[in-house]
Coordinates of C-alpha atoms (C1' of nucleotides) in Angstrom, one line a residue:
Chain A
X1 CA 181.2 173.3 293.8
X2 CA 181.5 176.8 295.5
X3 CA 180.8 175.9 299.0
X4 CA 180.0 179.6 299.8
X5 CA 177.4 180.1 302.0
X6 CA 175.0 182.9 300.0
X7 CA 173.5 186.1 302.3
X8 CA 169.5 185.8 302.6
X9 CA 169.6 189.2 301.0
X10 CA 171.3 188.1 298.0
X11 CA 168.5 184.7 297.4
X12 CA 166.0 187.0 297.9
X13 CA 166.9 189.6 295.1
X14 CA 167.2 186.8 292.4
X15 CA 163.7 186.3 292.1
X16 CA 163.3 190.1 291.6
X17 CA 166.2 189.4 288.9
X18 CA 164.3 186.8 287.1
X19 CA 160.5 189.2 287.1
X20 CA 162.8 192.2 285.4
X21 CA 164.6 189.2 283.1
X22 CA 161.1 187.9 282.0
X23 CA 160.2 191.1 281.0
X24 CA 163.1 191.9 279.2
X25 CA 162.6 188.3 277.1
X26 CA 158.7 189.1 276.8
X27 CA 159.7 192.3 275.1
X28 CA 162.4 190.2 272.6
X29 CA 165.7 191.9 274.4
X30 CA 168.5 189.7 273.8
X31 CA 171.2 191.4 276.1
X32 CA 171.4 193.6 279.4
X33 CA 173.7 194.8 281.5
X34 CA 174.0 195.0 285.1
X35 CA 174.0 199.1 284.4
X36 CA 170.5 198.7 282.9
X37 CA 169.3 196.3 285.5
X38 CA 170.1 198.2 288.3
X39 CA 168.4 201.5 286.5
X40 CA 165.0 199.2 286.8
X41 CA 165.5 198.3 290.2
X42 CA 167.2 200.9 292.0
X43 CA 170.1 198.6 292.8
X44 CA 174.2 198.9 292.6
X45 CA 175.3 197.5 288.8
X46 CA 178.5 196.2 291.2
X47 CA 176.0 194.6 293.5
X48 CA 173.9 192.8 290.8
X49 CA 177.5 191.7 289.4
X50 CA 178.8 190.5 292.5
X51 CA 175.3 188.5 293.4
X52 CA 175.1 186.9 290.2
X53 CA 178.8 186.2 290.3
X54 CA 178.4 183.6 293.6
X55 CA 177.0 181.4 291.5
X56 CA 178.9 181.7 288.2
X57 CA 180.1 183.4 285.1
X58 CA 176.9 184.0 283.2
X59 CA 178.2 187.4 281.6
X60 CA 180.4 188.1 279.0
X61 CA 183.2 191.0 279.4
X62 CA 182.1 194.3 277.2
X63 CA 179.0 192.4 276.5
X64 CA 176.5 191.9 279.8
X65 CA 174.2 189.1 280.1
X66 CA 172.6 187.2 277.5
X67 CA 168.4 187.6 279.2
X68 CA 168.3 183.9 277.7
X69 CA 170.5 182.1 279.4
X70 CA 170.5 183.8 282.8
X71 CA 167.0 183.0 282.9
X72 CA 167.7 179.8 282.4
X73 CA 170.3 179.7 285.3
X74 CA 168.8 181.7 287.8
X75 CA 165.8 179.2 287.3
X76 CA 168.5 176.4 287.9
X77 CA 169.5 178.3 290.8
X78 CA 166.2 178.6 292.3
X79 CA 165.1 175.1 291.8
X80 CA 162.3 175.9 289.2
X81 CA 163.9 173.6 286.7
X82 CA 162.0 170.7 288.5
X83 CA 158.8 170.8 289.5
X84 CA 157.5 172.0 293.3
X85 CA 154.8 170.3 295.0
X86 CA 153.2 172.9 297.5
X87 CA 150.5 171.8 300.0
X88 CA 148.0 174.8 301.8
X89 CA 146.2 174.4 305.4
X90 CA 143.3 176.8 305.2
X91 CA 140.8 177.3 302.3
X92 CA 139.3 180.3 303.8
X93 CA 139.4 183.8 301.4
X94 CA 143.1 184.1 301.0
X95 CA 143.8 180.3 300.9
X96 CA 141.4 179.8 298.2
X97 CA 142.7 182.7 296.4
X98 CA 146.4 181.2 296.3
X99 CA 144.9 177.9 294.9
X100 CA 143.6 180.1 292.2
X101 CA 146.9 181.8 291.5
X102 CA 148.4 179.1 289.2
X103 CA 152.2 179.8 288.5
X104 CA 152.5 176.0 287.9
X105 CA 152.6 176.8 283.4
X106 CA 155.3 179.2 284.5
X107 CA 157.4 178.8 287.0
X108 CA 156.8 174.8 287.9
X109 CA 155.4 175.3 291.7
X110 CA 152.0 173.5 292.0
X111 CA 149.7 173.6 294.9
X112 CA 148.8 170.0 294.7
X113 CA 146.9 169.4 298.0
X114 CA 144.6 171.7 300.0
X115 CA 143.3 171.1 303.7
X116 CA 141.1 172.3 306.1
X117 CA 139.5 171.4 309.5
X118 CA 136.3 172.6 309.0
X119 CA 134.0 169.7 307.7
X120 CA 131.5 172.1 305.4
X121 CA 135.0 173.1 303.6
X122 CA 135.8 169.1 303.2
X123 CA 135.0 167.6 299.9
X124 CA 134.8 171.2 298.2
X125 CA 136.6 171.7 295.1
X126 CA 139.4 174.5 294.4
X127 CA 140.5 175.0 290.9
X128 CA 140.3 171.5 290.4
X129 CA 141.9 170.5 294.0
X130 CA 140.0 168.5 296.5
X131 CA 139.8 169.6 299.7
X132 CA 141.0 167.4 302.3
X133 CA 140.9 166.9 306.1
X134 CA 143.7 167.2 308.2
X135 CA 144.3 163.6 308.9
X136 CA 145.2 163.0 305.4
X137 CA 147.8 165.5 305.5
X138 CA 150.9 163.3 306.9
X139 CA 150.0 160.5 303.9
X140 CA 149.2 163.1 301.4
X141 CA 152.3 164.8 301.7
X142 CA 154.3 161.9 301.3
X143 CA 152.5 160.4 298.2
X144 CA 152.1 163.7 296.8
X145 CA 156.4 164.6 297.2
X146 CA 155.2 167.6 298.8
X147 CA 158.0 169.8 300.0
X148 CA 157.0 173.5 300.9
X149 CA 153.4 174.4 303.1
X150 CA 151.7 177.3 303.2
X151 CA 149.6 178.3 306.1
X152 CA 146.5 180.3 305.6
X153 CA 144.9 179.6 308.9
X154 CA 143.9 182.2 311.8
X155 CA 146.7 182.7 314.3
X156 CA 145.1 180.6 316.3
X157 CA 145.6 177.7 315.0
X158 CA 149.0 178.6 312.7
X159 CA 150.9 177.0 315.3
X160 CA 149.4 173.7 315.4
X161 CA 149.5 173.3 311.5
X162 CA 152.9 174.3 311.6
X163 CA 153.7 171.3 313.8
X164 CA 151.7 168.8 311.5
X165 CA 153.9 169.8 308.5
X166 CA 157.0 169.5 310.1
X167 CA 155.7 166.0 311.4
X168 CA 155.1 165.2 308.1
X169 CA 158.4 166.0 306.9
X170 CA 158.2 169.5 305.0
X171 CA 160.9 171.0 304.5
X172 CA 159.9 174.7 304.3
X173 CA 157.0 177.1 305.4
X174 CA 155.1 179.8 304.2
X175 CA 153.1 181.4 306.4
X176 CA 150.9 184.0 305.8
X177 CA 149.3 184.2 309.6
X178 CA 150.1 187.2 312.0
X179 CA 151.9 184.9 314.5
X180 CA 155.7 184.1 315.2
X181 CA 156.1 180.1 314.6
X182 CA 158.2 177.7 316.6
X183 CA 160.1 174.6 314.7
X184 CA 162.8 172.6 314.4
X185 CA 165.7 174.7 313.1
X186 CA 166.0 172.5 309.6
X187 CA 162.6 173.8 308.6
X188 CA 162.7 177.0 306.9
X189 CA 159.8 179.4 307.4
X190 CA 159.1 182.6 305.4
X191 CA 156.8 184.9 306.6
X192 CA 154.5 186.9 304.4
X193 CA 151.7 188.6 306.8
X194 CA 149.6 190.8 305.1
X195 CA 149.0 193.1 308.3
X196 CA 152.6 193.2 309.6
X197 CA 153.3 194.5 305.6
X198 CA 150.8 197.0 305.7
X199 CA 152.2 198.5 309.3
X200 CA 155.7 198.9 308.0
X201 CA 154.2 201.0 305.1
X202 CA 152.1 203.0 307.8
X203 CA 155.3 204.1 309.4
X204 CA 156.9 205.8 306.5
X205 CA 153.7 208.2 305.9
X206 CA 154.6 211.7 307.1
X207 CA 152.4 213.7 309.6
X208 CA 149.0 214.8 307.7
X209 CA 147.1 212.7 310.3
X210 CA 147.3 215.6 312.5
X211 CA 146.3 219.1 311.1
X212 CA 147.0 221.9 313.2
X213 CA 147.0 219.3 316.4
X214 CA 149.4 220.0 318.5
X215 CA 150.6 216.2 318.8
X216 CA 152.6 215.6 322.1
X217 CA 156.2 214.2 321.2
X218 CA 156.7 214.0 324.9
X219 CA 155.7 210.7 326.8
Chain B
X1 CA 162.9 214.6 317.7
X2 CA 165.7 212.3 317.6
X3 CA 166.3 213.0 314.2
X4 CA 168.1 210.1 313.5
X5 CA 167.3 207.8 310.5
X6 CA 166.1 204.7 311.3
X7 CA 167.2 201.6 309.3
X8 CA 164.5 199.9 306.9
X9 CA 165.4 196.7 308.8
X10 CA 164.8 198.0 311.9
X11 CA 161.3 198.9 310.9
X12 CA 160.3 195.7 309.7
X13 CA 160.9 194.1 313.3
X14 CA 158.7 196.5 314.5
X15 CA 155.9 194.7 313.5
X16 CA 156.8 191.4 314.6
X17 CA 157.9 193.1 317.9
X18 CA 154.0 194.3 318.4
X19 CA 152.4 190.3 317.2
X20 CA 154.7 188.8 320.0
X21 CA 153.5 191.3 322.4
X22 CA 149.4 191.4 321.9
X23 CA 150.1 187.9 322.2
X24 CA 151.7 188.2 325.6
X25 CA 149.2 190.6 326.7
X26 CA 146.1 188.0 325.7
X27 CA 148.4 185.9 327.9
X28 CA 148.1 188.4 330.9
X29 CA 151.9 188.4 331.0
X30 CA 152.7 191.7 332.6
X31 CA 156.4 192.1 331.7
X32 CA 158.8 191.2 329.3
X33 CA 162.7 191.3 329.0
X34 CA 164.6 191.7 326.0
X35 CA 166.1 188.4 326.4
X36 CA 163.0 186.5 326.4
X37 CA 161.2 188.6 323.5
X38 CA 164.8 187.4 321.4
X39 CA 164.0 183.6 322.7
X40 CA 160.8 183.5 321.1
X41 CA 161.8 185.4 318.1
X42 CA 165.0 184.0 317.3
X43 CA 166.4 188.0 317.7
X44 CA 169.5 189.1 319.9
X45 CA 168.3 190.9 323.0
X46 CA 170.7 193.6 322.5
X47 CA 169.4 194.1 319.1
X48 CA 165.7 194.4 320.3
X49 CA 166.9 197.1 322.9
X50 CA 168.8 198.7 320.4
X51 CA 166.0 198.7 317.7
X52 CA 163.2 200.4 320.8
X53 CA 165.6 202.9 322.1
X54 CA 165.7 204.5 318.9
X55 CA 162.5 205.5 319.9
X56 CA 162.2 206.4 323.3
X57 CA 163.2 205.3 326.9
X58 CA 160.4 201.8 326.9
X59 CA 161.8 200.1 329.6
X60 CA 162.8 199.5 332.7
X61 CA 166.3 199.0 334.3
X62 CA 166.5 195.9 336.2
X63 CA 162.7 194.8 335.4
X64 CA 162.2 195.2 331.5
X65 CA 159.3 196.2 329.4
X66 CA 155.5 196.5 330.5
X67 CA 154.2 194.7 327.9
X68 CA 150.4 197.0 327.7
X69 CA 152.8 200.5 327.6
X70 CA 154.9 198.8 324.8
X71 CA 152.3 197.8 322.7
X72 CA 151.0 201.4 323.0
X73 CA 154.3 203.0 322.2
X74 CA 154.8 200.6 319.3
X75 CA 151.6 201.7 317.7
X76 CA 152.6 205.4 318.4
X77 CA 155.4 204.5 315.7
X78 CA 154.1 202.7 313.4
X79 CA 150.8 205.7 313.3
X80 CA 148.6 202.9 314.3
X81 CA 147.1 204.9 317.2
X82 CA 145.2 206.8 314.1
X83 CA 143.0 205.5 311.7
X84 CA 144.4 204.3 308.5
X85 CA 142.6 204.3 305.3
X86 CA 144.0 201.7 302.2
X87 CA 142.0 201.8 299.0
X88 CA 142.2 198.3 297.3
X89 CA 142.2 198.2 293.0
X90 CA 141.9 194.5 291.6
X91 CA 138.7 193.1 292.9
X92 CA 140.1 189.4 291.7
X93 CA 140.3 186.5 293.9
X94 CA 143.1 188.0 296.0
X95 CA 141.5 191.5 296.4
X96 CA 138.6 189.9 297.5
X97 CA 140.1 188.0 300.1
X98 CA 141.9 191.0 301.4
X99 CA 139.1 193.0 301.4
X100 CA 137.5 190.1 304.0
X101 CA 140.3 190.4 306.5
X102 CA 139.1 192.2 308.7
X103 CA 142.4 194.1 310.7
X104 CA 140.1 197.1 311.2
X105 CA 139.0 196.8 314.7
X106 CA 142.1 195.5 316.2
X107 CA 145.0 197.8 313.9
X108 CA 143.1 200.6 313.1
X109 CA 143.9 199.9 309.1
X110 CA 141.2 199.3 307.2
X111 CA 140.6 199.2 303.2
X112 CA 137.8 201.9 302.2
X113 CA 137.5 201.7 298.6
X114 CA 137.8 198.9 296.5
X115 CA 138.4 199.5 292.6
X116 CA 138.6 197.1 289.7
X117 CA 138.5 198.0 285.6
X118 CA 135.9 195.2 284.6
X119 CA 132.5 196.3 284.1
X120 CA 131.1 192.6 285.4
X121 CA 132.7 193.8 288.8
X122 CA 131.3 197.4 289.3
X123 CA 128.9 197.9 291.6
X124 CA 129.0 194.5 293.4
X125 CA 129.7 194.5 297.4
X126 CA 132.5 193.4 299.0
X127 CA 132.8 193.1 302.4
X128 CA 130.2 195.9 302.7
X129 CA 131.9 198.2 299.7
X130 CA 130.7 199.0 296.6
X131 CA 133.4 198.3 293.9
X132 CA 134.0 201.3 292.1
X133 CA 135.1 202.2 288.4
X134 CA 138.6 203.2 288.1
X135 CA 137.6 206.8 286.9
X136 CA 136.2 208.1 290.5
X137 CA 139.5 206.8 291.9
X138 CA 141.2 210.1 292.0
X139 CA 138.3 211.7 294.0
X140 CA 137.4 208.8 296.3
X141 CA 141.2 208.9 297.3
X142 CA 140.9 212.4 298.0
X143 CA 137.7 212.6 299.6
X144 CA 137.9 209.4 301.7
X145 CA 141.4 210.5 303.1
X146 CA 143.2 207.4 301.4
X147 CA 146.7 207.3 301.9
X148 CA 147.9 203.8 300.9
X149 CA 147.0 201.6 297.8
X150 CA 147.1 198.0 297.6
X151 CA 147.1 196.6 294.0
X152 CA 146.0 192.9 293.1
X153 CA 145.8 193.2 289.5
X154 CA 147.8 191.5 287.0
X155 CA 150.9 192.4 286.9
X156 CA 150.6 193.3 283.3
X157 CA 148.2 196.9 284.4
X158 CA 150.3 197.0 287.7
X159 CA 151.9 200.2 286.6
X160 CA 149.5 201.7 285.0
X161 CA 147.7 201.6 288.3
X162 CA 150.4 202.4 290.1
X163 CA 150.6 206.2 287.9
X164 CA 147.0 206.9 288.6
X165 CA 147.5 205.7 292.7
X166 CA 150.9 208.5 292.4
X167 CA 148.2 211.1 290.5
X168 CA 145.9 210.9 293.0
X169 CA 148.3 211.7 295.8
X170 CA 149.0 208.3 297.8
X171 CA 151.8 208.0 299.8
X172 CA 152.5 204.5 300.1
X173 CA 151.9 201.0 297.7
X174 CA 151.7 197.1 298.6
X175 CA 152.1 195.6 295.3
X176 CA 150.7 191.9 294.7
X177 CA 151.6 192.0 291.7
X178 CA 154.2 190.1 290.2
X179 CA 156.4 193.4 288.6
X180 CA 158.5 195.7 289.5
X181 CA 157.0 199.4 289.5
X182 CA 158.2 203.0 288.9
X183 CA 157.2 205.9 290.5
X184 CA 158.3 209.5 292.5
X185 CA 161.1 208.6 294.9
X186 CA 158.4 210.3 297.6
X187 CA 156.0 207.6 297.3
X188 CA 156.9 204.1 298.9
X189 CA 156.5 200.7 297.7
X190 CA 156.5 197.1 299.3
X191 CA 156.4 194.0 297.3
X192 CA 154.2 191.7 298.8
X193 CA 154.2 188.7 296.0
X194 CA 153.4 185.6 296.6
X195 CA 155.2 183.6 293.9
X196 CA 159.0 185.6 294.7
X197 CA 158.1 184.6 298.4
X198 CA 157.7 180.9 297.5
X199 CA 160.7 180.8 295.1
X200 CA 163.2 181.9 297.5
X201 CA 161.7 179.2 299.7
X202 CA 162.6 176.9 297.1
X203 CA 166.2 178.3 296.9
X204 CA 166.7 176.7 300.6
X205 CA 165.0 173.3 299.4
X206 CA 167.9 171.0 299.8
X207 CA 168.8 168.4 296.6
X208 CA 166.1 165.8 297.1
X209 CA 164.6 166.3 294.0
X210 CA 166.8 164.0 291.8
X211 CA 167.8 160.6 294.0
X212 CA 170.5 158.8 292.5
X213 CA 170.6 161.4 288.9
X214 CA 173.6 163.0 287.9
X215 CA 172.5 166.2 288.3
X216 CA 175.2 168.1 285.7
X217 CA 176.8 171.0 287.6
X218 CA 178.9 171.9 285.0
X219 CA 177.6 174.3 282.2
Chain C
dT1 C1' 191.7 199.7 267.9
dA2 C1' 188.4 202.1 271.2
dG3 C1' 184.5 201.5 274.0
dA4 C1' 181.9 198.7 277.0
dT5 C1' 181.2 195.7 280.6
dT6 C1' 182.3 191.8 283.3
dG7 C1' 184.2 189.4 287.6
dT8 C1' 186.8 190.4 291.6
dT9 C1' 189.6 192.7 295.0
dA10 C1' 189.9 196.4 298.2
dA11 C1' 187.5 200.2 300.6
dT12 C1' 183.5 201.8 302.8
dC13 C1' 179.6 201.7 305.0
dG14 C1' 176.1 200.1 308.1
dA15 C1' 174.0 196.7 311.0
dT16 C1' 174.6 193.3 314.6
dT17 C1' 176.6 191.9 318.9
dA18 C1' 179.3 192.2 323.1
dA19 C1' 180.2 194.5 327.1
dC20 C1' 179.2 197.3 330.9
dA21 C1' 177.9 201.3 333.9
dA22 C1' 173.6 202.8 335.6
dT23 C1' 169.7 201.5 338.3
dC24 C1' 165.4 199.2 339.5
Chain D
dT1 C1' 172.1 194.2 349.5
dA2 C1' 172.4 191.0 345.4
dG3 C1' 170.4 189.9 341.0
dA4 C1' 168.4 191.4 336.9
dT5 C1' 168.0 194.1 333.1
dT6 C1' 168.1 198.3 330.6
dG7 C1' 170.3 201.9 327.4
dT8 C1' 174.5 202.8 325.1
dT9 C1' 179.3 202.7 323.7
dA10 C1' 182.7 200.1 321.5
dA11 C1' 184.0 196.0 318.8
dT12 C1' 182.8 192.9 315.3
dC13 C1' 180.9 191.3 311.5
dG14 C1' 178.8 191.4 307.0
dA15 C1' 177.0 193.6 303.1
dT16 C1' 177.3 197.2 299.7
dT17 C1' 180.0 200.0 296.7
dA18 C1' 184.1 201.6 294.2
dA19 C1' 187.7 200.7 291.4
dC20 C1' 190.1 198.3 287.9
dA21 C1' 192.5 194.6 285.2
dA22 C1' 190.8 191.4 282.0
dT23 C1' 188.5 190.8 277.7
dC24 C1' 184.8 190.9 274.4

DNA sequence: TAGATTGTTAATCGATTAACAATC
DNA sequence: TAGATTGTTAATCGATTAACAATC
């Protein structure tokens, strides 16, 4: 309809849109405006405006947005109107954790398969889910209408499971391994490292480390 | 220095600049030009030379970087040639599994306390640490040096933890949890949640969903 | 009607990329 | 020397913000 291709920024702020939104409905507010939303999330009013204007006219002039119905759109927006079938490689501590997470009630993404290499893990049961071996995964996927993987693997091996899902015809990646993946460009990967997060934080801490050192700026 | 103000974006790469590195230096590759660090990370070279010599002088002309001396300086930056101390609070499932990683050893980060609200949970071990009550938070911050908190708790007490993290002096946040927080413009926050990382996945999920529907795209 | 607030165009700001002299 | 590659300046591109007519 509007073949305008959207700015990663922008598709990444709508989910932050939709957790203030939910809160808004939770708490029985029938109206904001982009004034208010951008006082809870430090952003530009003209900037919330202009991101939720790429995909339509969801406000009303001298009004603002009805919490409601832009819910209800940037849901449509994101896909979570229909449900997401989510496959993880990995059951370790943070893998296991994730299965446990269940956002499925709420916003209709489902980890529906989980699968590791080691064979103690194989056979296990997580929150209700299986765990399967990795030769399963190809058939599993398929069956299962999985379309989005999440890698929870050591480094090591994130690599190798990437190219398995790809193989087997997912469509996007989330990987939560410290490692830089490699695949075909159609396959989107997200990255959400735990340590690389951490070590942007570290940078923005001032200078206490040091008390009275005399720390050598020069190289 | 060079007080110049370095771009939040620019900071982010950092990190990714430093995984691709150790990983050439496990390799026993010596020296690395800016055009193949952007081939392997999808990054234009002059970007990557821009984004180091905000910093310093890392390479050479006509040879490029040393990969060991680059890896050193990047640590300089992000603080990771000091010790690092994170205090955890949410000893759930994800908590735990963070408190597991181990990035100690090789980043220098490491979590030192671990808090959590329900009495079932204090005074168990993770990982080696004692879970503590939320009331000896302020102190253990103080006395252990803490300078970044990670919360894992439901995102209905994530700002309430948030406030006492602020009272007790942190500099820094990783949120888990699925909100939005407000504190002092001198502390800094990253969002680090899972379920706004898999929805903008989603957003990129091309139309497969409904084959052969008539998906309305009017309103 | 007067006040509020949208959607959108134009202006500004900042980040990415190209180009190239310096030099290993 | 010739080839490679940096650090940096200038050009381009894109994203954010300001401003305002439209309108509830």
């Amino acid at each position: 309809m509007k073949p305008m291709k959207i700015s990663e920024a922008v598709v990444r702020r709508l989910p932050v849109y939709l957790q203030v939104l939910n809160d808004l409905s939770m708490r029985d507010v029938q109206t904001v405006s982009s004034q208010e939303l951008g006082n809870r999330l430090d952003l530009n009013p003209a900037q919330i405006r202009k991101d939720l204007a790429y995909f339509g006219d969801f406000g009303r002039k001298g009004i603002g947005y009805d919490v409601t119905y832009l819910i209800e759109k940037i849901r449509q927006i994101l896909k979570l109107d229909q449900p997401l079938n989510v496959a993880l490689v990995g059951a370790g501590n943070l893998g296991r954790a994730l299965c446990n997470y269940n956002m499925y009630l709420k916003d209709n993404m489902k980890i529906t398969a989980v699968f590791d290499i080691h064979p103690s893990m194989i056979g296990t049961t997580i929150n209700g889910l299986t765990v399967l071996p990795m030769d399963k995964l190809k058939e599993t996927i398929l069956e299962r209408h999985i379309r989005i993987g999440i890698i929870t693997v050591p480094a090591t091996e994130a690599q190798h499971v990437a190219d398995q899902f790809v193989e087997a015809g997912i469509d996007g990646i989330l990987n939560f391994a410290p490692t830089i993946l490699r695949v075909q460009d159609q396959v989107r990967i997200h990255y959400a490292n735990f340590t690389s997060q951490l070590m942007s934080l570290a940078y923005y801490l001032d200078e206490e480390g040091e008390e009275g050192d005399n720390e050598s700026d020069l190289d």
